[in-house]
PDB file of C-alpha atoms in Angstrom:
ATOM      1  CA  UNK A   1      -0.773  16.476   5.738  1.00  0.00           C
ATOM      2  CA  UNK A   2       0.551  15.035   9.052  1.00  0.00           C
ATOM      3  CA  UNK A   3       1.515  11.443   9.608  1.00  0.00           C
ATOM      4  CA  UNK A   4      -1.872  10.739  11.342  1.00  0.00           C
ATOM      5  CA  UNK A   5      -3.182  12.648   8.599  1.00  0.00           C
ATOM      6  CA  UNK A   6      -1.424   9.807   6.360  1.00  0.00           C
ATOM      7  CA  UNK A   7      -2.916   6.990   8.451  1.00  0.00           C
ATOM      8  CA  UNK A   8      -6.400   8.063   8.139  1.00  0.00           C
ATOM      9  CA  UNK A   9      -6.307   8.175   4.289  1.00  0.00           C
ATOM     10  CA  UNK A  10      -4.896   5.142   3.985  1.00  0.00           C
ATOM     11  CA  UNK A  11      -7.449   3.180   6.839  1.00  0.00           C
ATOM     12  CA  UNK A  12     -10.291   5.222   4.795  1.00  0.00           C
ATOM     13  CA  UNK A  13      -8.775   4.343   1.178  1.00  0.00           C
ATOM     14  CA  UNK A  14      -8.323   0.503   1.979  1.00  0.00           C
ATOM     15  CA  UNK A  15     -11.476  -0.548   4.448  1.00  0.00           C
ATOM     16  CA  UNK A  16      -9.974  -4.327   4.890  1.00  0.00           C
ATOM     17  CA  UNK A  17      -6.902  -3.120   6.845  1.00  0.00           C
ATOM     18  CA  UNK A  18      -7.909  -1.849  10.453  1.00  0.00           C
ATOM     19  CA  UNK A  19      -6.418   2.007  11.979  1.00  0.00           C
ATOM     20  CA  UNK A  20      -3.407   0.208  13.729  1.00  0.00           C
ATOM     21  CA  UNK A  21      -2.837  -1.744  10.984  1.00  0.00           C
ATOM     22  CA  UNK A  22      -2.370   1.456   8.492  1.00  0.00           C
ATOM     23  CA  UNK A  23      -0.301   2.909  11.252  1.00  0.00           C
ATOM     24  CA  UNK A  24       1.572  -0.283  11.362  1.00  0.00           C
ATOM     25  CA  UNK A  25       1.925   0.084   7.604  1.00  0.00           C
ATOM     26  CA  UNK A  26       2.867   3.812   7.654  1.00  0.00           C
ATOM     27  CA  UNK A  27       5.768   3.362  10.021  1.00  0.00           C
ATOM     28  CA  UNK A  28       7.086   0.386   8.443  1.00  0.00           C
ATOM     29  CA  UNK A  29       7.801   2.357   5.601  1.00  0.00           C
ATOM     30  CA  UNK A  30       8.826   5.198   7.416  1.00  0.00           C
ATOM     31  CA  UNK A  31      11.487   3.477   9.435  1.00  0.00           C
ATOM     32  CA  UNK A  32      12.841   1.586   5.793  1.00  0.00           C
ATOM     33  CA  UNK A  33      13.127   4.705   4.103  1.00  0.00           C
ATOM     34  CA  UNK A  34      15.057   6.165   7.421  1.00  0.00           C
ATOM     35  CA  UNK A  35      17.634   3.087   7.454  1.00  0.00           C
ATOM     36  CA  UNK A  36      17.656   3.788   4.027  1.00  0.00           C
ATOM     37  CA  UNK A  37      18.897   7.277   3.981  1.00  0.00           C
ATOM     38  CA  UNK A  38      21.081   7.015   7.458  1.00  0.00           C
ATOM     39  CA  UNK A  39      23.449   4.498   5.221  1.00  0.00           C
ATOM     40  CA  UNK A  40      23.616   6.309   2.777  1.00  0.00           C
ATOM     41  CA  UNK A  41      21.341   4.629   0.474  1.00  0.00           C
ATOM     42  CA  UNK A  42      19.439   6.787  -2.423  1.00  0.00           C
ATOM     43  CA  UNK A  43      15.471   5.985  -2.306  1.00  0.00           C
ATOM     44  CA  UNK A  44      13.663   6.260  -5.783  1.00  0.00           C
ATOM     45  CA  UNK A  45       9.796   6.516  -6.101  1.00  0.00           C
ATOM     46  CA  UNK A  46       8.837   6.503  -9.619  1.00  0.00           C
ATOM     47  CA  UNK A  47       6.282   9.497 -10.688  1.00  0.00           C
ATOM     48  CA  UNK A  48       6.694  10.974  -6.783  1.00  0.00           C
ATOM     49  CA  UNK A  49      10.284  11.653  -6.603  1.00  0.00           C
ATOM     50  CA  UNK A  50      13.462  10.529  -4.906  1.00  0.00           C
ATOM     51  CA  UNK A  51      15.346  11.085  -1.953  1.00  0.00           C
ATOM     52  CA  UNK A  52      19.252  11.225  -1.531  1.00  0.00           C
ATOM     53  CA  UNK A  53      22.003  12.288   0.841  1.00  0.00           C
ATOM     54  CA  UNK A  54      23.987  15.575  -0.099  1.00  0.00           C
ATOM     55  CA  UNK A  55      27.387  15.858   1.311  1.00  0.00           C
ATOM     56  CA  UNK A  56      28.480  19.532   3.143  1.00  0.00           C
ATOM     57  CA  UNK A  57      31.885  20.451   2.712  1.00  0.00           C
ATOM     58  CA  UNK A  58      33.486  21.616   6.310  1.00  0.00           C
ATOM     59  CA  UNK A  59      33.553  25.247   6.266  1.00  0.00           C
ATOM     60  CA  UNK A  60      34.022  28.298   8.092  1.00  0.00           C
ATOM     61  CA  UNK A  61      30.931  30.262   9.327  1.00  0.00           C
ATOM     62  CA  UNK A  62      30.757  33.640  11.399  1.00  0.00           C
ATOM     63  CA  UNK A  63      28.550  33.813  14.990  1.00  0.00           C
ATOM     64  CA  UNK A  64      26.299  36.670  14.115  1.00  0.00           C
ATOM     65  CA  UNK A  65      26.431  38.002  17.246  1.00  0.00           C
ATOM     66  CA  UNK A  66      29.966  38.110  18.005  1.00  0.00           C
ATOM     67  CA  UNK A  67      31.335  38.202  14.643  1.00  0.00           C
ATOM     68  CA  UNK A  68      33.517  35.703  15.622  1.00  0.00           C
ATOM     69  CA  UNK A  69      34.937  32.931  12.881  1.00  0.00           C
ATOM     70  CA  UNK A  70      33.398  29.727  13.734  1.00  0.00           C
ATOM     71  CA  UNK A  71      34.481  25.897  11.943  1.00  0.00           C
ATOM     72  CA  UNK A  72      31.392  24.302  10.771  1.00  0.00           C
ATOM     73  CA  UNK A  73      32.014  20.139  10.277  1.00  0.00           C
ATOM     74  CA  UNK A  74      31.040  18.553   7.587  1.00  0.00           C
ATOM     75  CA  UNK A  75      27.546  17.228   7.674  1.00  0.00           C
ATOM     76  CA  UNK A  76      25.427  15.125   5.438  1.00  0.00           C
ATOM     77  CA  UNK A  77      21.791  16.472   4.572  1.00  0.00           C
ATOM     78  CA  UNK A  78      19.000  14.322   2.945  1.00  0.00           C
ATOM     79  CA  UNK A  79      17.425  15.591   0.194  1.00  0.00           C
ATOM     80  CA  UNK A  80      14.413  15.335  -1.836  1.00  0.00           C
ATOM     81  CA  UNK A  81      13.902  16.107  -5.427  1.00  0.00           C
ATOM     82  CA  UNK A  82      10.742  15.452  -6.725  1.00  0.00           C
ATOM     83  CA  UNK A  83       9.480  13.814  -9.919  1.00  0.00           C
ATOM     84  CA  UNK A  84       7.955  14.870 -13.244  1.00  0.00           C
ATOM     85  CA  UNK A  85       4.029  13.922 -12.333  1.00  0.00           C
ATOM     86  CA  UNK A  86       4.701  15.847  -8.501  1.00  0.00           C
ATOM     87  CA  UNK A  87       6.052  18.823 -10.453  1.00  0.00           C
ATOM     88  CA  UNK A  88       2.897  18.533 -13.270  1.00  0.00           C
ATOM     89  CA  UNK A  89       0.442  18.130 -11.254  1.00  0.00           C
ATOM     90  CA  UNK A  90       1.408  21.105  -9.007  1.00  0.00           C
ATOM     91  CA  UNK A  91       2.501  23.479 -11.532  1.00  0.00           C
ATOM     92  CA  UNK A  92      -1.741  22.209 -12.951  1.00  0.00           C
ATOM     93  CA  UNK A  93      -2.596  23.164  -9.816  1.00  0.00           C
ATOM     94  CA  UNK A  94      -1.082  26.386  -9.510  1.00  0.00           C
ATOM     95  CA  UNK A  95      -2.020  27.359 -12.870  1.00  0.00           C
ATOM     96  CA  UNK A  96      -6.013  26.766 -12.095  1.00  0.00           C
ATOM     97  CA  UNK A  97      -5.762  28.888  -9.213  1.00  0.00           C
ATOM     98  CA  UNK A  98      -4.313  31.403 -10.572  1.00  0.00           C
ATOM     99  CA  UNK A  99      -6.836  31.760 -13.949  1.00  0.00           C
ATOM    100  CA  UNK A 100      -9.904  30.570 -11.165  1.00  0.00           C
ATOM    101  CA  UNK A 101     -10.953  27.755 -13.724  1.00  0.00           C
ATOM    102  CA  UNK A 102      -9.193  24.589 -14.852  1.00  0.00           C
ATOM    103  CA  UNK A 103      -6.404  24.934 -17.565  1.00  0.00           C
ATOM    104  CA  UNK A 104      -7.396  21.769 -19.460  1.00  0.00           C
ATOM    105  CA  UNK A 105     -10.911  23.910 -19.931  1.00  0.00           C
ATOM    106  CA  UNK A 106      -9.588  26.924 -21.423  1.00  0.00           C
ATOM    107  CA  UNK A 107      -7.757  25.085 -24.030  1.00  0.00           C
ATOM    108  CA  UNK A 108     -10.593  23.137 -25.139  1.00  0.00           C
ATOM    109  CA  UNK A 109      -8.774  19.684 -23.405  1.00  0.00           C
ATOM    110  CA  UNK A 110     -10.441  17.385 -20.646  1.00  0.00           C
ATOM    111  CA  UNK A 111      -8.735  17.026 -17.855  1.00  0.00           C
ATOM    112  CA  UNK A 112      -6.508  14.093 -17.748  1.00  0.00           C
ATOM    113  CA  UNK A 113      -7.952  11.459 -15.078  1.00  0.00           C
ATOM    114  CA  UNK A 114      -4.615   9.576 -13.836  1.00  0.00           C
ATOM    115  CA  UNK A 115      -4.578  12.408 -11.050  1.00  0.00           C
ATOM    116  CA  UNK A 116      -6.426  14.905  -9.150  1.00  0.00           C
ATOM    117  CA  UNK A 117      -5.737  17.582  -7.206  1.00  0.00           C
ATOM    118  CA  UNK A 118      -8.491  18.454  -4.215  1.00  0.00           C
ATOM    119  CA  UNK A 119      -8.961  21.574  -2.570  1.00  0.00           C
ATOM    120  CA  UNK A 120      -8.033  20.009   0.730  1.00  0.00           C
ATOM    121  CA  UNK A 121      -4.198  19.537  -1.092  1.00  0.00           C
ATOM    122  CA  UNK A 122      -4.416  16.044  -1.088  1.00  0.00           C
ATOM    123  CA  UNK A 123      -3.698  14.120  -4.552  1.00  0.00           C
ATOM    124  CA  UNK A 124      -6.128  11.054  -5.780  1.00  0.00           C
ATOM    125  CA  UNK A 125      -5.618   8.911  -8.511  1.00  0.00           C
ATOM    126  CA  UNK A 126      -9.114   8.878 -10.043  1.00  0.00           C
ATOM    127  CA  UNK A 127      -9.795   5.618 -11.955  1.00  0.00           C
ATOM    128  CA  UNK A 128     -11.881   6.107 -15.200  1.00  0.00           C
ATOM    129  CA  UNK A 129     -15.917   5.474 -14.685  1.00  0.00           C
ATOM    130  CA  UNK A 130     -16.239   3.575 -17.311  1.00  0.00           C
ATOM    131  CA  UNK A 131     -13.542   1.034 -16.545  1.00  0.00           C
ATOM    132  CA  UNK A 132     -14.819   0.771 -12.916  1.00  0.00           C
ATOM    133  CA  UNK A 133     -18.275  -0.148 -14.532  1.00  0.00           C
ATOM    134  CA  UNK A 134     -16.690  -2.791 -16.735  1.00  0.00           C
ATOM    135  CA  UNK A 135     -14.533  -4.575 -14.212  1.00  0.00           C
ATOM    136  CA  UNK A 136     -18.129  -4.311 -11.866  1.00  0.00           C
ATOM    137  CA  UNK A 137     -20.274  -5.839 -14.761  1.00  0.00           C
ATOM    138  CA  UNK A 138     -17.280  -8.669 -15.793  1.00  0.00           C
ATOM    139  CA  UNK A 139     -16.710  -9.610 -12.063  1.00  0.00           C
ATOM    140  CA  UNK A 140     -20.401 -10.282 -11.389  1.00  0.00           C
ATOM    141  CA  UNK A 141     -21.024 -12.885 -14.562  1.00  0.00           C
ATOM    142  CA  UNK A 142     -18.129 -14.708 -13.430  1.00  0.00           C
ATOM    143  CA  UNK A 143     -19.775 -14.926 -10.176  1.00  0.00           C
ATOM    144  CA  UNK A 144     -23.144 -15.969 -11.928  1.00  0.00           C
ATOM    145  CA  UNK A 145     -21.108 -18.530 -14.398  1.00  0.00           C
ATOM    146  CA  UNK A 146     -19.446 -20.123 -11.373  1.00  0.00           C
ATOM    147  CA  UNK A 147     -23.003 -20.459  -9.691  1.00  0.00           C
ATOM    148  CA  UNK A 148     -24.455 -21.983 -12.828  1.00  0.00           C
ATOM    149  CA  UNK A 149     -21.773 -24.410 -13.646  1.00  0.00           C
ATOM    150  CA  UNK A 150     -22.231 -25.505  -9.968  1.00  0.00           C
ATOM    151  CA  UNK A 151     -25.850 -25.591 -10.011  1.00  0.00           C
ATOM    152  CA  UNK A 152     -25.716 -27.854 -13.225  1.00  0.00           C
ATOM    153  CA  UNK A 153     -22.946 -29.816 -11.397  1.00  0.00           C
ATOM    154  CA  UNK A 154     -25.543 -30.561  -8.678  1.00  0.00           C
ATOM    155  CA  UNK A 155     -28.492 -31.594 -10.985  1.00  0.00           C
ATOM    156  CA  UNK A 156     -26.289 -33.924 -13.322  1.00  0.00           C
ATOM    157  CA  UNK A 157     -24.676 -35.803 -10.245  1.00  0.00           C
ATOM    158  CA  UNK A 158     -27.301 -36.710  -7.869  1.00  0.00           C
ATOM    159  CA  UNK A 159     -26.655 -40.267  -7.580  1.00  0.00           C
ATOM    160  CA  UNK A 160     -25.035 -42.054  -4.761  1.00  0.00           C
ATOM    161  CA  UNK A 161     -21.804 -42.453  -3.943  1.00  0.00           C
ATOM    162  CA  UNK A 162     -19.722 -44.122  -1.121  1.00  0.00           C
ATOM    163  CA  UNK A 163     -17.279 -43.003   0.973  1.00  0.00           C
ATOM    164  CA  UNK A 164     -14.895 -45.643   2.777  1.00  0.00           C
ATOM    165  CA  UNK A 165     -13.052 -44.760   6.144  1.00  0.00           C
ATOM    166  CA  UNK A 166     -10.958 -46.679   8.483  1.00  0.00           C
ATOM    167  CA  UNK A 167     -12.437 -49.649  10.534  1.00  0.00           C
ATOM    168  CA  UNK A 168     -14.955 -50.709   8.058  1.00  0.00           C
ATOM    169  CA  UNK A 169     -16.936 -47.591   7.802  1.00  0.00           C
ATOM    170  CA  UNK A 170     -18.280 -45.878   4.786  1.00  0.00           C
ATOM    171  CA  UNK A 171     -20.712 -42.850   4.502  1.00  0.00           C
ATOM    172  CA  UNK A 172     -23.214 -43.295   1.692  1.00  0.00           C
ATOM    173  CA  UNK A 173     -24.888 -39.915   0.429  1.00  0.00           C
ATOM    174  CA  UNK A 174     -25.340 -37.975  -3.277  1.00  0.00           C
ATOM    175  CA  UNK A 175     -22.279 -37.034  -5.185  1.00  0.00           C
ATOM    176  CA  UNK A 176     -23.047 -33.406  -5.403  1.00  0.00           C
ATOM    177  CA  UNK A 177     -23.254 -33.733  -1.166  1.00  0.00           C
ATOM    178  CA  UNK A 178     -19.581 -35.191  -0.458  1.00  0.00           C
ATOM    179  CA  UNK A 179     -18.150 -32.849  -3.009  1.00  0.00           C
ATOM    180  CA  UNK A 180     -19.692 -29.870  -1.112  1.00  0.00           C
ATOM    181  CA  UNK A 181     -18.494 -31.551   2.226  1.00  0.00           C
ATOM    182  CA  UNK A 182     -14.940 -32.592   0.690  1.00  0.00           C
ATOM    183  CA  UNK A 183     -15.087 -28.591  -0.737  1.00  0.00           C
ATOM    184  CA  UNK A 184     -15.851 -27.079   2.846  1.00  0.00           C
ATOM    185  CA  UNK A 185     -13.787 -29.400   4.389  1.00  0.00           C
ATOM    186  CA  UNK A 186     -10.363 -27.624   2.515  1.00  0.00           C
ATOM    187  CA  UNK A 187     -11.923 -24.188   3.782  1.00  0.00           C
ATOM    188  CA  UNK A 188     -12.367 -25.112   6.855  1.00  0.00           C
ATOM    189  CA  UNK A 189      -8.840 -26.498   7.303  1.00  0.00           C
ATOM    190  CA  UNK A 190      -7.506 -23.934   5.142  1.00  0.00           C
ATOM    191  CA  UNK A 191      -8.854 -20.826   7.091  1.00  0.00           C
ATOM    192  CA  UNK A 192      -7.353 -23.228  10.139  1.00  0.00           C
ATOM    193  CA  UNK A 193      -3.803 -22.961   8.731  1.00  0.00           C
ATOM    194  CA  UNK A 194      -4.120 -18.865   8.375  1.00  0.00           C
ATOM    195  CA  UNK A 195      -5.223 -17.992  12.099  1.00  0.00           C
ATOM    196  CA  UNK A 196      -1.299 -18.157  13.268  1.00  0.00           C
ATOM    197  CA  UNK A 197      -0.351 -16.096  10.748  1.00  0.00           C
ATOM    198  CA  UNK A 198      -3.317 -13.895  11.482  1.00  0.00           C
ATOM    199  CA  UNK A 199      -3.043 -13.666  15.476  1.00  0.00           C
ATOM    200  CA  UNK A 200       0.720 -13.165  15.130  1.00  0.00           C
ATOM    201  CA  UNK A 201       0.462  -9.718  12.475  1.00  0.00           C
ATOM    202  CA  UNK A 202      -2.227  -8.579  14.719  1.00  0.00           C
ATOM    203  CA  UNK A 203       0.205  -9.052  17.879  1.00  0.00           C
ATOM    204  CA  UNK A 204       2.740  -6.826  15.987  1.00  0.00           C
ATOM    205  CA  UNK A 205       0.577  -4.481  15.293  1.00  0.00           C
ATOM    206  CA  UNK A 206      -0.751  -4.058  18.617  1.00  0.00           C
ATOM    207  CA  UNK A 207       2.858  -3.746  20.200  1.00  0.00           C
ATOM    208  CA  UNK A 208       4.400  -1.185  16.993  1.00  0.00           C
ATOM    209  CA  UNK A 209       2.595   1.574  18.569  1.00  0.00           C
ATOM    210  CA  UNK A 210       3.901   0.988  21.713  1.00  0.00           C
ATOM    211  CA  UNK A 211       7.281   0.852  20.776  1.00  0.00           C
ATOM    212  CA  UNK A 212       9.550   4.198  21.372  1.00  0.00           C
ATOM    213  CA  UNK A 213      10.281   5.748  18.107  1.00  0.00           C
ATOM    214  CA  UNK A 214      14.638   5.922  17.582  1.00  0.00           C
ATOM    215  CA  UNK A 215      16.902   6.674  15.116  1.00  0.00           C
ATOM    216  CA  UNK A 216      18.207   4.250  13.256  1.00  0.00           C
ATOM    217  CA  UNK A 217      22.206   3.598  14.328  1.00  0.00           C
ATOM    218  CA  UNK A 218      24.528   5.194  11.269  1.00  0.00           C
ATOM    219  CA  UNK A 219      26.656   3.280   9.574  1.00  0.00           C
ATOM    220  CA  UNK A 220      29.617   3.515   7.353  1.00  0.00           C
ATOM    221  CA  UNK A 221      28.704   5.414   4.219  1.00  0.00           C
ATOM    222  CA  UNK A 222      28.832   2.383   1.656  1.00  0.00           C
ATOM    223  CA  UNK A 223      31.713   4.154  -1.738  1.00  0.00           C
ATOM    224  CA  UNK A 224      28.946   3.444  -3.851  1.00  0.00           C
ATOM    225  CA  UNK A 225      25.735   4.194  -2.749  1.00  0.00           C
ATOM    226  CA  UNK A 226      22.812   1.841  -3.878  1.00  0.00           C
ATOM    227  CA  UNK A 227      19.696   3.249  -5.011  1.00  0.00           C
ATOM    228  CA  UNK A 228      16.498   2.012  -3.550  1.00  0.00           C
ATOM    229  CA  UNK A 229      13.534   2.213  -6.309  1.00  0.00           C
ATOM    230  CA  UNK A 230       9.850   1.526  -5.427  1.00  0.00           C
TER     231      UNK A 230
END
């Protein structure tokens, strides 16, 4: 899997977020975990695995073609060790290619569903079926409560009301109408307040792409190293 590679599955996986904003995404966390490592920092990802910094002694080394002895500074090397789940669900994998049918069959076990292993190499967490179906049935009778309190709300308040504005003037309708008004009203000034905020992610995420891709400067290597956990 290649970084682009990365940016397609997570565009596909997540269908709200657009292809330069997973690549936005993607090389946010790309460039923390860098800045991370360059000062020395250790970066923990629970179930995946961590990364750290391992220290290399100056030495002396030989030049292989002139035999001659050569000083070798000291140098600093990240490092990755990954976690339990990585090193399950590979050794899994491993272990059904090998037989040429799934371990958890031959003992008699389902498979467990918090992750799978596809022949393309990439890993996805598949939720249960079941669950999914629940969630799917409880989210649509809260949407068919909400409509029915509503639609009661409407028939039990269909009287007049008055509203009073500045200058004398009042605007005389049902109840149920000036709540609906009053109700899109706060939308409309609501989705008002978020178009900033929208236009100016957008205009980072158009420019990230365009931005030359450095290094991070090094710093001083901090005594005590903290550890970065996601």
């Amino acid at each position: 899997m290649t970084r682009s590679d990365l940016v397609e599955e997570l565009a596909a996986r997540f269908s709200q977020l657009t292809h330069r904003d997973a690549e936005f995404a993607v090389k946010a966390i790309l460039d923390a975990m860098s800045d991370a490592l360059v000062r020395g920092h250790r970066i923990e990802i629970r179930g995946f695995g961590s990364f750290s910094i391992n220290r290399r002694p100056p030495r002396i080394g030989r030049n292989p073609r002139s035999g001659e002895s050569v000083a070798i500074p000291e140098k600093r090397v990240p490092h990755f060790k990954p976690g339990k789940a990585l090193r399950e669900a590979v050794d899994r994998r491993t272990a059904e290619l090998n037989s040429g049918k799934p371990e958890s069959n031959r003992r008699g076990q389902a498979a467990p569903p918090s992750l799978t292993v596809r022949a393309t190499g990439r890993i996805d967490p598949s939720p249960g079926g079941p669950m999914k179906k629940l969630l799917w049935l409880l989210k649509w009778m809260l949407k068919a409560a909400i409509f029915f309190t509503l639609f009661a709300f409407a028939l039990n308040n269909q009287q007049d009301a008055s509203v009073h504005f500045f200058f004398g003037t009042q605007w005389r309708a049902p109840l149920v109408l000036v709540v609906l008004a009053a109700f899109t009203a706060g939308v409309a000034i609501g989705v008002l307040g978020m178009v900033p905020r929208w236009w100016k992610h957008r205009k980072a995420a158009q420019r990230a792409p365009m931005q030359a891709t450095g290094q991070p400067s090094a710093q001083t290597t901090p005594a005590h190293p903290a550890e970065h956990g996601l």
